Amino acid sequence: MTDRPDRTTRVAGSVRRAVRRRWRRIIALWRRSLKLRVVTTTTVFSLIAILVLGSILITRVRDGLLDSKRQAALEEAANGTRTSQEAFESADRSQPDAYDTLVPDLVRQLSRGGGPAGAREVVLLRGPDVVDPRAPLGRSSFGVDIGAVPTSLRDEVATRGNQQWTYSQVTRPSGQKVPVVVVGAPVVVPEIGGYQLYFLFPLDKEVDTLSLVRNALLLAALGMLILVGGIAWLVTRQVVTPVRMAARIAERLSAGRLEERMRVRGEDDLARLAASFNRMATSLQRQIRQLEDLSRVQRRFVSDVSHELRTPLTTVRMAADVLHEARTGFDPAVERSAEILQAQLDRFEALLADLLEISRYDAGAALLEAEPTDLRVVARHVLDAMETLAEHRGSELRLVEPGVPCVAEVDSRRIERILRNLVANAVEHGEGGPIEVRVSADDEAVAVAVRDHGVGLEPEAVGMVFNRFWRADPARARTTGGTGLGLSIALEDAHLHDGWLQAWGEPGDGCQFRLTVPRTRGAELERSPIPLEPMDSRRRLRPLTVGQAYRRTRTPGAVDV
């Protein structure tokens, strides 16, 4: 007994999920297909217009048929009433059963239609004031029940004393219900009293005619809808096909196939669009090739200069080392010059090393030696190496790590270089505040975040921190000997691992840089175990109003690179 409700619930859940999937597919198709939207919209509005016009036309036809039928029925009923009154007045009242013979013959004669109103049925009823026992009973033509006359119409005839009419329906012996026009009028039987004579005119032909018109309109409407839908489809196809072709060509151009062009046919607006698109593609191809040639020459120049400078730099380094070792025997000014020369040579060597590394990335010659590595161990090595620099700047390094290994297939040398650049950058701009390095992992990725509490970054500066030689404050003195290429190299290292290197900053609230790499080399990242905006940011700690919470659809001051 308990399995049946569970099975029913599962089946209902499966049906709901299937309906939701189908509905999502329909919505996706509706959003993607311009042709579907145009054809559907045109067909729907055409259907509405056809329904409105058809309804108006059916109403006019019905009213015309009924008005014509009613006018003919009123005229024939009036003639029948005069004939009946004359028959009653001219009857031989000396015979006691004169009316008993006259009434059936009169009803039979009146029920024989043939006028414009067509067939008819007749009902003769006693008036409410007839009490004479000699008065003939009510009579009706064959197949018509005396009760078919509506009571409301009988009351109006008795009250107003003239001809009245209404719509009603009668049931034939076969059980079929037929709409009729009922027309009634009073007649006076001499020496007996008032009677009421009713004529029932069936509306069979009018119903058939209206049904025929309705069916014809439905067929015409269906044909019109098919025609309108087909025309809309053809017109939309003529317009959408070049647009789709342009979209496909644009995608191929963005994929690097710069020789792709649209086919130009005719001289209309779409042909001019295709020609303009081709001219734009040709111009872009020419400019892109010029930029590629210029970039290739620039990369070659940087690589050659970096290599060529190493030989004279080695000679200068040897001479500088000799001067630096003998500096104690020089004058104080010369001794200071020897120390400055040594420091600048160290910086020059670091710049050359970074330029050579950048040139390898530009040439696509960078190699990744990946192996399973616990990023907690790499983070500890980096903090140990940067501890002296942090103490010199008055910053405290903190490592927050989980109690389980955070292993990923990475090149430990490059990951260590990324973290060293991030920590050095945090020490440089942290203004003596604490620096937190957080390591976390989930089933798909491992992340390391470096958080400082320094001056932070303006929103427009967050997207530029990974540019080569870019600095947030050009006037800020270089205290750690940076080359301006550290974050650019770190970004290239992250891309080499198929990972993310992202930045968040808020003026006066510091910055956070987050490195995320997949656990398995080549896997695609979908999320990071660490949020990009730190949990202790002032935006998270500050209470939000309902409107502010609604407007926060993305973390301000964050950039994904």
Coordinates of C-alpha atoms in Angstrom, one line a residue:
M1 CA 0.0 0.0 0.0
T2 CA 2.9 2.4 0.7
D3 CA 4.6 1.7 -2.6
R4 CA 1.7 2.9 -4.8
P5 CA 1.7 6.6 -3.5
D6 CA 5.5 6.7 -3.9
R7 CA 5.3 5.3 -7.4
T8 CA 2.6 7.8 -8.3
T9 CA 4.7 10.6 -6.9
R10 CA 7.7 9.5 -8.9
V11 CA 5.6 9.2 -12.1
A12 CA 4.1 12.7 -11.4
G13 CA 7.6 14.1 -10.8
S14 CA 8.9 12.6 -14.0
V15 CA 6.0 14.0 -16.0
R16 CA 6.5 17.5 -14.5
R17 CA 10.2 17.3 -15.3
A18 CA 9.5 16.2 -18.9
V19 CA 7.0 19.0 -19.3
R20 CA 9.5 21.6 -17.9
R21 CA 12.2 20.3 -20.2
R22 CA 9.9 20.5 -23.2
W23 CA 8.7 23.9 -22.2
R24 CA 12.4 25.1 -21.8
R25 CA 13.2 23.8 -25.3
I26 CA 10.2 25.7 -26.8
I27 CA 11.2 28.9 -25.0
A28 CA 14.8 28.5 -26.2
L29 CA 13.6 27.9 -29.8
W30 CA 11.4 30.9 -29.6
R31 CA 14.2 33.1 -28.4
R32 CA 16.7 31.8 -31.0
S33 CA 14.5 31.7 -34.1
L34 CA 13.5 35.1 -35.6
K35 CA 11.6 33.2 -38.4
L36 CA 9.5 31.3 -35.8
R37 CA 8.6 34.6 -34.0
V38 CA 7.7 36.5 -37.1
V39 CA 5.6 33.6 -38.6
T40 CA 3.9 32.9 -35.3
T41 CA 3.1 36.5 -34.6
T42 CA 1.8 37.1 -38.1
T43 CA -0.4 34.0 -38.0
V44 CA -1.8 34.8 -34.6
F45 CA -2.7 38.4 -35.4
S46 CA -4.2 37.2 -38.7
L47 CA -6.2 34.6 -36.8
I48 CA -7.5 37.3 -34.4
A49 CA -8.5 39.5 -37.4
I50 CA -10.2 36.6 -39.2
L51 CA -12.1 35.7 -36.0
V52 CA -13.3 39.2 -35.5
L53 CA -14.3 39.8 -39.1
G54 CA -15.9 36.3 -39.3
S55 CA -17.9 36.9 -36.1
I56 CA -19.1 40.2 -37.5
L57 CA -20.0 38.6 -40.8
I58 CA -21.8 35.7 -39.2
T59 CA -23.8 38.1 -37.0
R60 CA -24.8 40.2 -39.9
V61 CA -25.9 37.1 -42.0
R62 CA -27.8 35.7 -39.0
D63 CA -29.6 38.9 -38.3
G64 CA -30.5 39.4 -42.0
L65 CA -31.9 35.9 -42.3
L66 CA -33.9 36.2 -39.1
D67 CA -35.2 39.7 -40.0
S68 CA -36.4 38.5 -43.4
K69 CA -38.0 35.4 -41.8
R70 CA -39.7 37.4 -39.1
Q71 CA -41.1 40.0 -41.6
A72 CA -42.5 37.3 -43.8
A73 CA -43.9 35.4 -40.8
L74 CA -45.6 38.5 -39.4
E75 CA -47.3 39.2 -42.8
E76 CA -48.4 35.6 -43.3
A77 CA -49.7 35.4 -39.7
A78 CA -51.6 38.6 -40.2
N79 CA -53.2 37.2 -43.3
G80 CA -54.0 33.9 -41.6
T81 CA -55.6 35.8 -38.7
R82 CA -57.9 37.8 -41.0
T83 CA -58.8 34.6 -42.8
S84 CA -59.7 32.9 -39.5
Q85 CA -61.7 35.8 -38.3
E86 CA -63.7 35.9 -41.5
A87 CA -64.3 32.1 -41.3
F88 CA -65.6 32.3 -37.8
E89 CA -67.9 35.3 -38.6
S90 CA -69.3 33.6 -41.7
A91 CA -69.9 30.2 -40.0
D92 CA -73.5 28.8 -39.8
R93 CA -74.2 29.3 -36.1
S94 CA -77.6 27.6 -36.4
Q95 CA -75.9 24.2 -36.4
P96 CA -74.8 23.1 -32.9
D97 CA -71.6 21.5 -34.1
A98 CA -70.6 24.1 -36.6
Y99 CA -67.4 25.1 -34.8
D100 CA -66.4 21.5 -34.1
T101 CA -66.2 21.0 -37.8
L102 CA -64.9 24.4 -38.7
V103 CA -61.9 24.5 -36.4
P104 CA -60.1 21.3 -37.7
D105 CA -60.6 22.3 -41.2
L106 CA -59.4 25.9 -40.5
V107 CA -56.3 24.7 -38.7
R108 CA -55.5 22.2 -41.5
Q109 CA -56.0 24.9 -44.1
L110 CA -53.8 27.5 -42.3
S111 CA -51.0 25.0 -41.8
R112 CA -50.5 24.6 -45.5
G113 CA -47.6 27.0 -46.1
G114 CA -46.5 28.2 -49.4
G115 CA -45.7 31.9 -48.9
P116 CA -42.4 33.6 -48.4
A117 CA -42.2 32.4 -44.8
G118 CA -42.3 28.7 -45.9
A119 CA -43.8 25.8 -43.9
R120 CA -45.7 26.6 -40.7
E121 CA -47.6 25.0 -37.9
V122 CA -50.8 26.4 -36.4
V123 CA -52.1 26.3 -32.8
L124 CA -55.6 27.6 -31.8
L125 CA -56.1 28.1 -28.1
R126 CA -59.1 29.1 -26.0
G127 CA -58.9 32.5 -24.4
P128 CA -58.9 32.7 -20.6
D129 CA -62.5 34.2 -20.6
V130 CA -64.2 31.4 -22.6
V131 CA -66.4 29.3 -20.3
D132 CA -69.2 28.3 -22.8
P133 CA -69.5 24.5 -22.9
R134 CA -70.3 24.8 -26.6
A135 CA -66.9 26.4 -27.3
P136 CA -64.5 24.2 -29.3
L137 CA -61.4 22.9 -27.7
G138 CA -57.9 24.0 -28.6
R139 CA -56.5 22.6 -31.8
S140 CA -53.1 22.3 -33.4
S141 CA -51.8 21.0 -36.7
F142 CA -50.3 17.5 -36.8
G143 CA -47.1 16.9 -34.7
V144 CA -47.3 20.1 -32.7
D145 CA -47.9 20.1 -29.0
I146 CA -50.2 22.9 -27.8
G147 CA -47.7 23.5 -25.0
A148 CA -45.1 24.6 -27.5
V149 CA -46.5 28.1 -27.4
P150 CA -44.5 30.0 -24.7
T151 CA -46.6 31.1 -21.7
S152 CA -45.0 34.6 -21.9
L153 CA -46.3 35.1 -25.4
R154 CA -49.8 33.9 -24.5
D155 CA -49.9 36.5 -21.7
E156 CA -48.7 39.3 -24.0
V157 CA -51.4 38.4 -26.6
A158 CA -54.1 38.3 -23.9
T159 CA -52.9 41.5 -22.3
R160 CA -52.2 43.7 -25.3
G161 CA -54.9 42.3 -27.6
N162 CA -52.8 42.5 -30.8
Q163 CA -50.3 40.6 -32.8
Q164 CA -47.1 39.5 -30.9
W165 CA -44.1 37.3 -31.7
T166 CA -41.1 35.6 -30.1
Y167 CA -38.4 33.0 -30.8
S168 CA -38.8 29.6 -29.3
Q169 CA -38.2 25.9 -30.2
V170 CA -40.4 22.9 -30.6
T171 CA -39.7 19.2 -30.3
R172 CA -40.8 17.1 -33.3
P173 CA -42.1 13.5 -32.9
S174 CA -38.6 12.3 -33.9
G175 CA -37.1 14.0 -30.9
Q176 CA -35.4 16.8 -32.9
K177 CA -35.5 20.3 -31.5
V178 CA -36.2 22.9 -34.0
P179 CA -36.0 26.7 -33.5
V180 CA -39.2 28.5 -34.6
V181 CA -40.7 32.0 -34.9
V182 CA -44.0 32.0 -33.0
V183 CA -46.5 34.7 -34.0
G184 CA -49.8 35.0 -32.1
A185 CA -52.9 37.2 -32.4
P186 CA -56.4 37.2 -30.8
V187 CA -59.5 36.1 -32.8
V188 CA -63.1 36.3 -31.7
V189 CA -65.6 33.5 -32.2
P190 CA -69.1 35.0 -32.3
E191 CA -71.4 34.1 -29.3
I192 CA -68.5 32.2 -27.6
G193 CA -65.6 34.5 -26.9
G194 CA -62.0 35.2 -27.6
Y195 CA -59.4 32.7 -28.9
Q196 CA -55.7 33.0 -29.6
L197 CA -54.3 31.9 -33.0
Y198 CA -50.6 31.1 -33.2
F199 CA -48.4 30.4 -36.2
L200 CA -45.1 28.5 -35.7
F201 CA -42.6 29.1 -38.6
P202 CA -39.6 26.6 -38.4
L203 CA -36.1 28.1 -39.0
D204 CA -34.6 24.9 -40.5
K205 CA -33.6 26.5 -43.8
E206 CA -32.1 29.5 -42.0
V207 CA -30.1 27.3 -39.7
D208 CA -28.9 25.3 -42.7
T209 CA -28.0 28.5 -44.5
L210 CA -26.2 29.9 -41.5
S211 CA -24.3 26.6 -41.0
L212 CA -23.3 26.6 -44.6
V213 CA -22.0 30.2 -44.4
R214 CA -20.2 29.3 -41.2
N215 CA -18.5 26.3 -42.7
A216 CA -17.5 28.3 -45.8
L217 CA -16.0 31.0 -43.5
L218 CA -14.1 28.4 -41.5
L219 CA -12.7 26.9 -44.7
A220 CA -11.8 30.3 -46.0
A221 CA -10.2 31.3 -42.7
L222 CA -8.1 28.1 -42.6
G223 CA -7.0 28.7 -46.2
M224 CA -6.2 32.4 -45.3
L225 CA -4.2 31.4 -42.3
I226 CA -2.2 28.8 -44.3
L227 CA -1.7 31.4 -47.0
V228 CA -0.6 34.2 -44.6
G229 CA 1.7 31.8 -42.7
G230 CA 3.3 30.7 -45.9
I231 CA 3.7 34.2 -47.2
A232 CA 5.2 35.2 -43.8
W233 CA 7.5 32.2 -43.9
L234 CA 8.7 33.0 -47.4
V235 CA 9.2 36.7 -46.7
T236 CA 11.0 36.0 -43.4
R237 CA 13.1 33.4 -45.1
Q238 CA 14.3 35.9 -47.7
V239 CA 15.2 38.4 -44.9
V240 CA 16.5 36.0 -42.3
T241 CA 18.7 33.8 -44.5
P242 CA 21.2 36.6 -45.3
V243 CA 21.2 37.5 -41.6
R244 CA 22.0 33.9 -40.6
M245 CA 24.6 33.7 -43.3
A246 CA 26.2 36.9 -41.9
A247 CA 26.1 35.4 -38.4
R248 CA 27.8 32.3 -39.7
I249 CA 30.5 34.3 -41.6
A250 CA 31.0 36.5 -38.5
E251 CA 31.6 33.4 -36.3
R252 CA 34.1 32.0 -38.9
L253 CA 35.8 35.4 -38.9
S254 CA 36.0 35.4 -35.1
A255 CA 37.5 31.9 -35.3
G256 CA 40.3 33.2 -37.5
R257 CA 39.1 32.3 -40.9
L258 CA 39.5 35.8 -42.3
E259 CA 39.1 34.8 -45.9
E260 CA 35.3 34.0 -45.5
R261 CA 32.9 36.3 -47.3
M262 CA 29.2 36.6 -47.9
R263 CA 27.6 35.8 -51.3
V264 CA 26.2 38.9 -53.0
R265 CA 23.0 38.4 -55.0
G266 CA 21.0 41.1 -56.7
E267 CA 21.1 44.8 -56.0
D268 CA 18.5 45.2 -53.2
D269 CA 19.1 46.2 -49.6
L270 CA 20.3 42.8 -48.5
A271 CA 22.7 42.7 -51.4
R272 CA 24.1 46.1 -50.3
L273 CA 24.3 44.7 -46.7
A274 CA 26.3 41.7 -47.9
A275 CA 28.6 43.9 -50.0
S276 CA 29.2 46.3 -47.0
F277 CA 29.8 43.3 -44.8
N278 CA 32.4 41.9 -47.2
R279 CA 34.1 45.3 -47.4
M280 CA 34.2 45.5 -43.6
A281 CA 35.6 41.9 -43.4
T282 CA 38.3 42.8 -46.0
S283 CA 39.2 45.9 -44.0
L284 CA 39.4 44.0 -40.8
Q285 CA 41.5 41.3 -42.4
R286 CA 44.0 43.8 -43.7
Q287 CA 44.2 45.6 -40.3
I288 CA 44.5 42.3 -38.4
R289 CA 47.3 41.1 -40.6
Q290 CA 49.0 44.4 -40.2
L291 CA 48.7 44.1 -36.5
E292 CA 49.9 40.5 -36.6
D293 CA 52.9 41.5 -38.6
L294 CA 53.6 44.4 -36.2
S295 CA 53.1 42.1 -33.2
R296 CA 55.4 39.5 -34.7
V297 CA 58.1 42.0 -35.4
Q298 CA 57.7 43.4 -31.9
R299 CA 57.9 40.0 -30.3
R300 CA 60.9 39.1 -32.4
F301 CA 62.5 42.4 -31.4
V302 CA 61.9 41.8 -27.7
S303 CA 63.2 38.3 -27.9
D304 CA 66.3 39.3 -29.9
V305 CA 67.1 42.3 -27.6
S306 CA 66.6 40.2 -24.5
H307 CA 69.0 37.6 -25.8
E308 CA 71.5 40.1 -27.1
L309 CA 71.6 42.0 -23.8
R310 CA 72.5 38.9 -21.8
T311 CA 76.1 38.9 -23.1
P312 CA 77.0 42.5 -22.3
L313 CA 75.0 42.2 -19.1
T314 CA 77.1 39.2 -18.0
T315 CA 80.3 41.3 -18.6
V316 CA 78.9 44.3 -16.7
R317 CA 77.8 41.9 -13.9
M318 CA 81.3 40.5 -13.5
A319 CA 82.8 44.0 -13.3
A320 CA 80.1 45.1 -10.9
D321 CA 80.7 42.1 -8.6
V322 CA 84.4 43.0 -8.4
L323 CA 83.5 46.6 -7.5
H324 CA 80.9 45.5 -5.0
E325 CA 83.3 43.1 -3.2
A326 CA 86.0 45.9 -3.0
R327 CA 83.6 48.7 -2.1
T328 CA 84.8 48.9 1.5
G329 CA 88.1 50.4 0.3
F330 CA 86.5 53.1 -1.7
D331 CA 85.3 56.5 -0.7
P332 CA 81.8 56.6 0.8
A333 CA 80.3 58.1 -2.4
V334 CA 82.0 55.5 -4.6
E335 CA 80.9 52.7 -2.2
R336 CA 77.3 53.9 -2.4
S337 CA 77.5 54.0 -6.2
A338 CA 78.8 50.4 -6.2
E339 CA 75.8 49.3 -4.1
I340 CA 73.3 51.1 -6.3
L341 CA 74.9 49.6 -9.4
Q342 CA 74.6 46.1 -7.9
A343 CA 70.9 46.6 -7.1
Q344 CA 70.0 48.0 -10.5
L345 CA 71.8 45.1 -12.2
D346 CA 69.7 42.7 -10.2
R347 CA 66.6 44.5 -11.3
F348 CA 67.8 44.6 -14.9
E349 CA 68.4 40.8 -14.9
A350 CA 64.9 40.3 -13.5
L351 CA 63.5 42.4 -16.2
L352 CA 65.4 40.5 -18.9
A353 CA 64.2 37.2 -17.4
D354 CA 60.6 38.4 -17.5
L355 CA 60.9 39.7 -21.0
L356 CA 62.3 36.3 -22.2
E357 CA 59.4 34.6 -20.4
I358 CA 56.8 36.8 -22.0
S359 CA 58.4 36.3 -25.5
R360 CA 58.1 32.5 -24.9
Y361 CA 54.4 32.9 -24.2
D362 CA 54.0 35.1 -27.3
A363 CA 55.7 32.6 -29.4
G364 CA 53.7 29.7 -28.0
A365 CA 56.8 27.9 -26.8
A366 CA 55.9 27.7 -23.1
L367 CA 55.8 24.2 -21.8
L368 CA 53.8 22.8 -18.8
E369 CA 55.4 20.1 -16.7
A370 CA 52.3 19.1 -14.7
E371 CA 52.2 16.5 -11.9
P372 CA 50.0 16.0 -8.9
T373 CA 50.9 18.7 -6.4
D374 CA 49.4 19.8 -3.0
L375 CA 48.9 23.5 -3.4
R376 CA 49.0 23.9 0.4
V377 CA 52.7 22.9 0.3
V378 CA 53.3 25.4 -2.5
A379 CA 51.6 28.2 -0.5
R380 CA 53.8 27.4 2.6
H381 CA 57.0 27.6 0.5
V382 CA 55.9 31.0 -0.9
L383 CA 55.0 32.4 2.5
D384 CA 58.4 31.2 4.0
A385 CA 60.2 32.9 1.1
M386 CA 58.2 36.2 1.4
E387 CA 58.3 36.4 5.2
T388 CA 61.4 38.6 5.4
L389 CA 59.9 41.1 2.8
A390 CA 56.6 41.2 4.7
E391 CA 58.3 41.9 8.0
H392 CA 60.2 44.7 6.4
R393 CA 56.9 46.3 5.3
G394 CA 55.2 45.6 8.6
S395 CA 52.7 43.1 7.2
E396 CA 51.8 39.8 8.8
L397 CA 51.3 36.7 6.5
R398 CA 48.5 34.3 7.4
L399 CA 47.8 31.0 5.8
V400 CA 44.3 29.6 6.0
E401 CA 44.2 26.0 4.7
P402 CA 41.9 23.0 5.1
G403 CA 42.9 19.9 6.9
V404 CA 42.8 17.7 3.8
P405 CA 45.1 17.7 0.8
C406 CA 44.3 20.1 -2.1
V407 CA 46.0 18.2 -4.9
A408 CA 45.8 19.2 -8.6
E409 CA 47.8 18.4 -11.7
V410 CA 49.9 21.6 -12.0
D411 CA 53.4 22.8 -12.8
S412 CA 54.6 23.6 -9.2
R413 CA 57.3 26.0 -10.5
R414 CA 54.8 28.1 -12.3
I415 CA 52.1 28.0 -9.6
E416 CA 54.8 29.1 -7.1
R417 CA 55.7 32.0 -9.4
I418 CA 52.1 33.0 -9.6
L419 CA 51.6 33.0 -5.8
R420 CA 55.0 34.8 -5.3
N421 CA 53.9 37.5 -7.6
L422 CA 50.5 37.8 -5.9
V423 CA 52.0 37.9 -2.4
A424 CA 54.7 40.4 -3.4
N425 CA 52.0 42.6 -5.0
A426 CA 49.9 42.4 -1.7
V427 CA 53.0 43.3 0.4
E428 CA 53.7 46.2 -1.9
H429 CA 50.2 47.7 -1.8
G430 CA 49.0 46.3 1.6
E431 CA 50.3 49.3 3.6
G432 CA 51.5 47.2 6.5
G433 CA 48.1 45.5 7.0
P434 CA 47.7 41.7 7.4
I435 CA 47.8 39.5 4.3
E436 CA 45.8 36.3 4.2
V437 CA 46.5 33.4 1.8
R438 CA 43.5 31.1 1.7
V439 CA 43.6 27.6 0.1
S440 CA 40.5 25.6 -0.6
A441 CA 39.3 22.8 -2.9
D442 CA 36.2 21.0 -4.1
D443 CA 35.6 18.0 -6.3
E444 CA 36.6 19.8 -9.5
A445 CA 39.0 22.6 -8.7
V446 CA 41.6 24.0 -6.2
A447 CA 41.8 27.7 -5.5
V448 CA 44.2 30.0 -3.7
A449 CA 43.2 33.6 -2.8
V450 CA 45.6 36.3 -1.6
R451 CA 43.8 39.1 0.4
D452 CA 45.3 42.4 1.4
H453 CA 43.7 45.4 3.3
G454 CA 45.5 48.2 1.5
V455 CA 44.3 51.1 -0.6
G456 CA 42.4 48.8 -2.9
L457 CA 41.5 49.6 -6.6
E458 CA 39.1 51.7 -8.4
P459 CA 36.5 49.8 -10.5
E460 CA 38.0 50.9 -13.8
A461 CA 41.5 49.9 -12.6
V462 CA 40.4 46.3 -11.7
G463 CA 40.3 45.3 -15.4
M464 CA 43.7 46.7 -16.1
V465 CA 45.9 45.1 -13.4
F466 CA 47.0 42.3 -15.6
N467 CA 48.2 44.6 -18.4
R468 CA 51.9 44.6 -19.1
F469 CA 53.8 47.4 -17.3
W470 CA 50.5 48.9 -15.9
R471 CA 50.6 50.4 -12.4
A472 CA 47.7 51.7 -10.4
D473 CA 49.7 54.8 -9.3
P474 CA 52.5 55.8 -11.7
A475 CA 53.9 58.1 -9.1
R476 CA 54.2 55.3 -6.4
A477 CA 57.8 54.4 -5.7
R478 CA 58.9 50.9 -6.4
T479 CA 60.0 49.4 -3.1
T480 CA 60.1 45.7 -4.1
G481 CA 61.9 46.1 -7.4
G482 CA 59.0 44.9 -9.6
T483 CA 59.3 44.9 -13.3
G484 CA 55.6 45.6 -14.1
L485 CA 55.3 42.2 -15.8
G486 CA 54.7 40.0 -12.8
L487 CA 50.9 39.9 -13.0
S488 CA 51.0 39.5 -16.8
I489 CA 53.2 36.5 -16.5
A490 CA 51.0 35.1 -13.7
L491 CA 48.0 35.4 -15.9
E492 CA 49.8 33.5 -18.7
D493 CA 50.8 30.8 -16.3
A494 CA 47.1 30.5 -15.1
H495 CA 45.9 30.2 -18.7
L496 CA 48.6 27.6 -19.4
H497 CA 46.9 25.5 -16.6
D498 CA 43.4 26.1 -18.1
G499 CA 42.7 28.1 -15.0
W500 CA 41.4 31.4 -13.9
L501 CA 43.2 34.4 -12.4
Q502 CA 40.7 37.0 -11.2
A503 CA 40.9 40.2 -9.2
W504 CA 38.6 42.1 -6.9
G505 CA 39.1 45.5 -5.4
E506 CA 37.4 48.2 -3.5
P507 CA 38.9 51.6 -2.8
G508 CA 40.0 51.7 0.9
D509 CA 39.0 48.0 1.4
G510 CA 42.0 46.3 -0.2
C511 CA 42.2 43.7 -2.9
Q512 CA 41.8 40.0 -3.4
F513 CA 43.4 37.9 -6.2
R514 CA 42.1 34.4 -6.8
L515 CA 43.8 31.6 -8.7
T516 CA 41.6 28.7 -9.6
V517 CA 43.0 25.6 -11.4
P518 CA 41.2 22.3 -12.3
R519 CA 42.1 19.2 -10.3
T520 CA 42.6 17.3 -13.6
R521 CA 44.7 18.8 -16.4
G522 CA 42.5 19.9 -19.4
A523 CA 39.2 19.9 -17.4
E524 CA 36.9 22.8 -17.9
L525 CA 36.2 25.0 -14.9
E526 CA 32.7 26.0 -13.9
R527 CA 33.1 27.4 -10.4
S528 CA 35.7 28.2 -7.8
P529 CA 35.8 26.9 -4.2
I530 CA 36.6 30.5 -2.9
P531 CA 34.2 33.4 -3.6
L532 CA 35.9 36.3 -5.5
E533 CA 34.6 38.9 -3.1
P534 CA 36.1 38.2 0.4
M535 CA 33.7 37.5 3.2
D536 CA 35.2 40.4 5.3
S537 CA 34.6 43.1 2.7
R538 CA 32.8 46.1 3.8
R539 CA 30.1 45.5 1.2
R540 CA 29.3 42.1 2.7
L541 CA 29.3 43.4 6.2
R542 CA 27.2 46.5 5.5
P543 CA 23.4 45.9 5.8
L544 CA 21.6 46.1 2.5
T545 CA 18.2 47.5 1.8
V546 CA 15.8 45.4 -0.3
G547 CA 16.5 47.6 -3.4
Q548 CA 20.2 47.3 -3.0
A549 CA 20.1 43.6 -2.6
Y550 CA 17.9 43.3 -5.7
R551 CA 20.3 45.4 -7.8
R552 CA 23.4 43.4 -6.8
T553 CA 23.3 40.9 -9.7
R554 CA 27.1 40.8 -10.0
T555 CA 30.0 41.6 -7.6
P556 CA 31.0 45.2 -8.4
G557 CA 34.8 45.8 -8.7
A558 CA 35.5 42.3 -9.9
V559 CA 37.0 41.2 -13.2
D560 CA 37.3 37.7 -14.8
V561 CA 40.4 37.3 -16.9

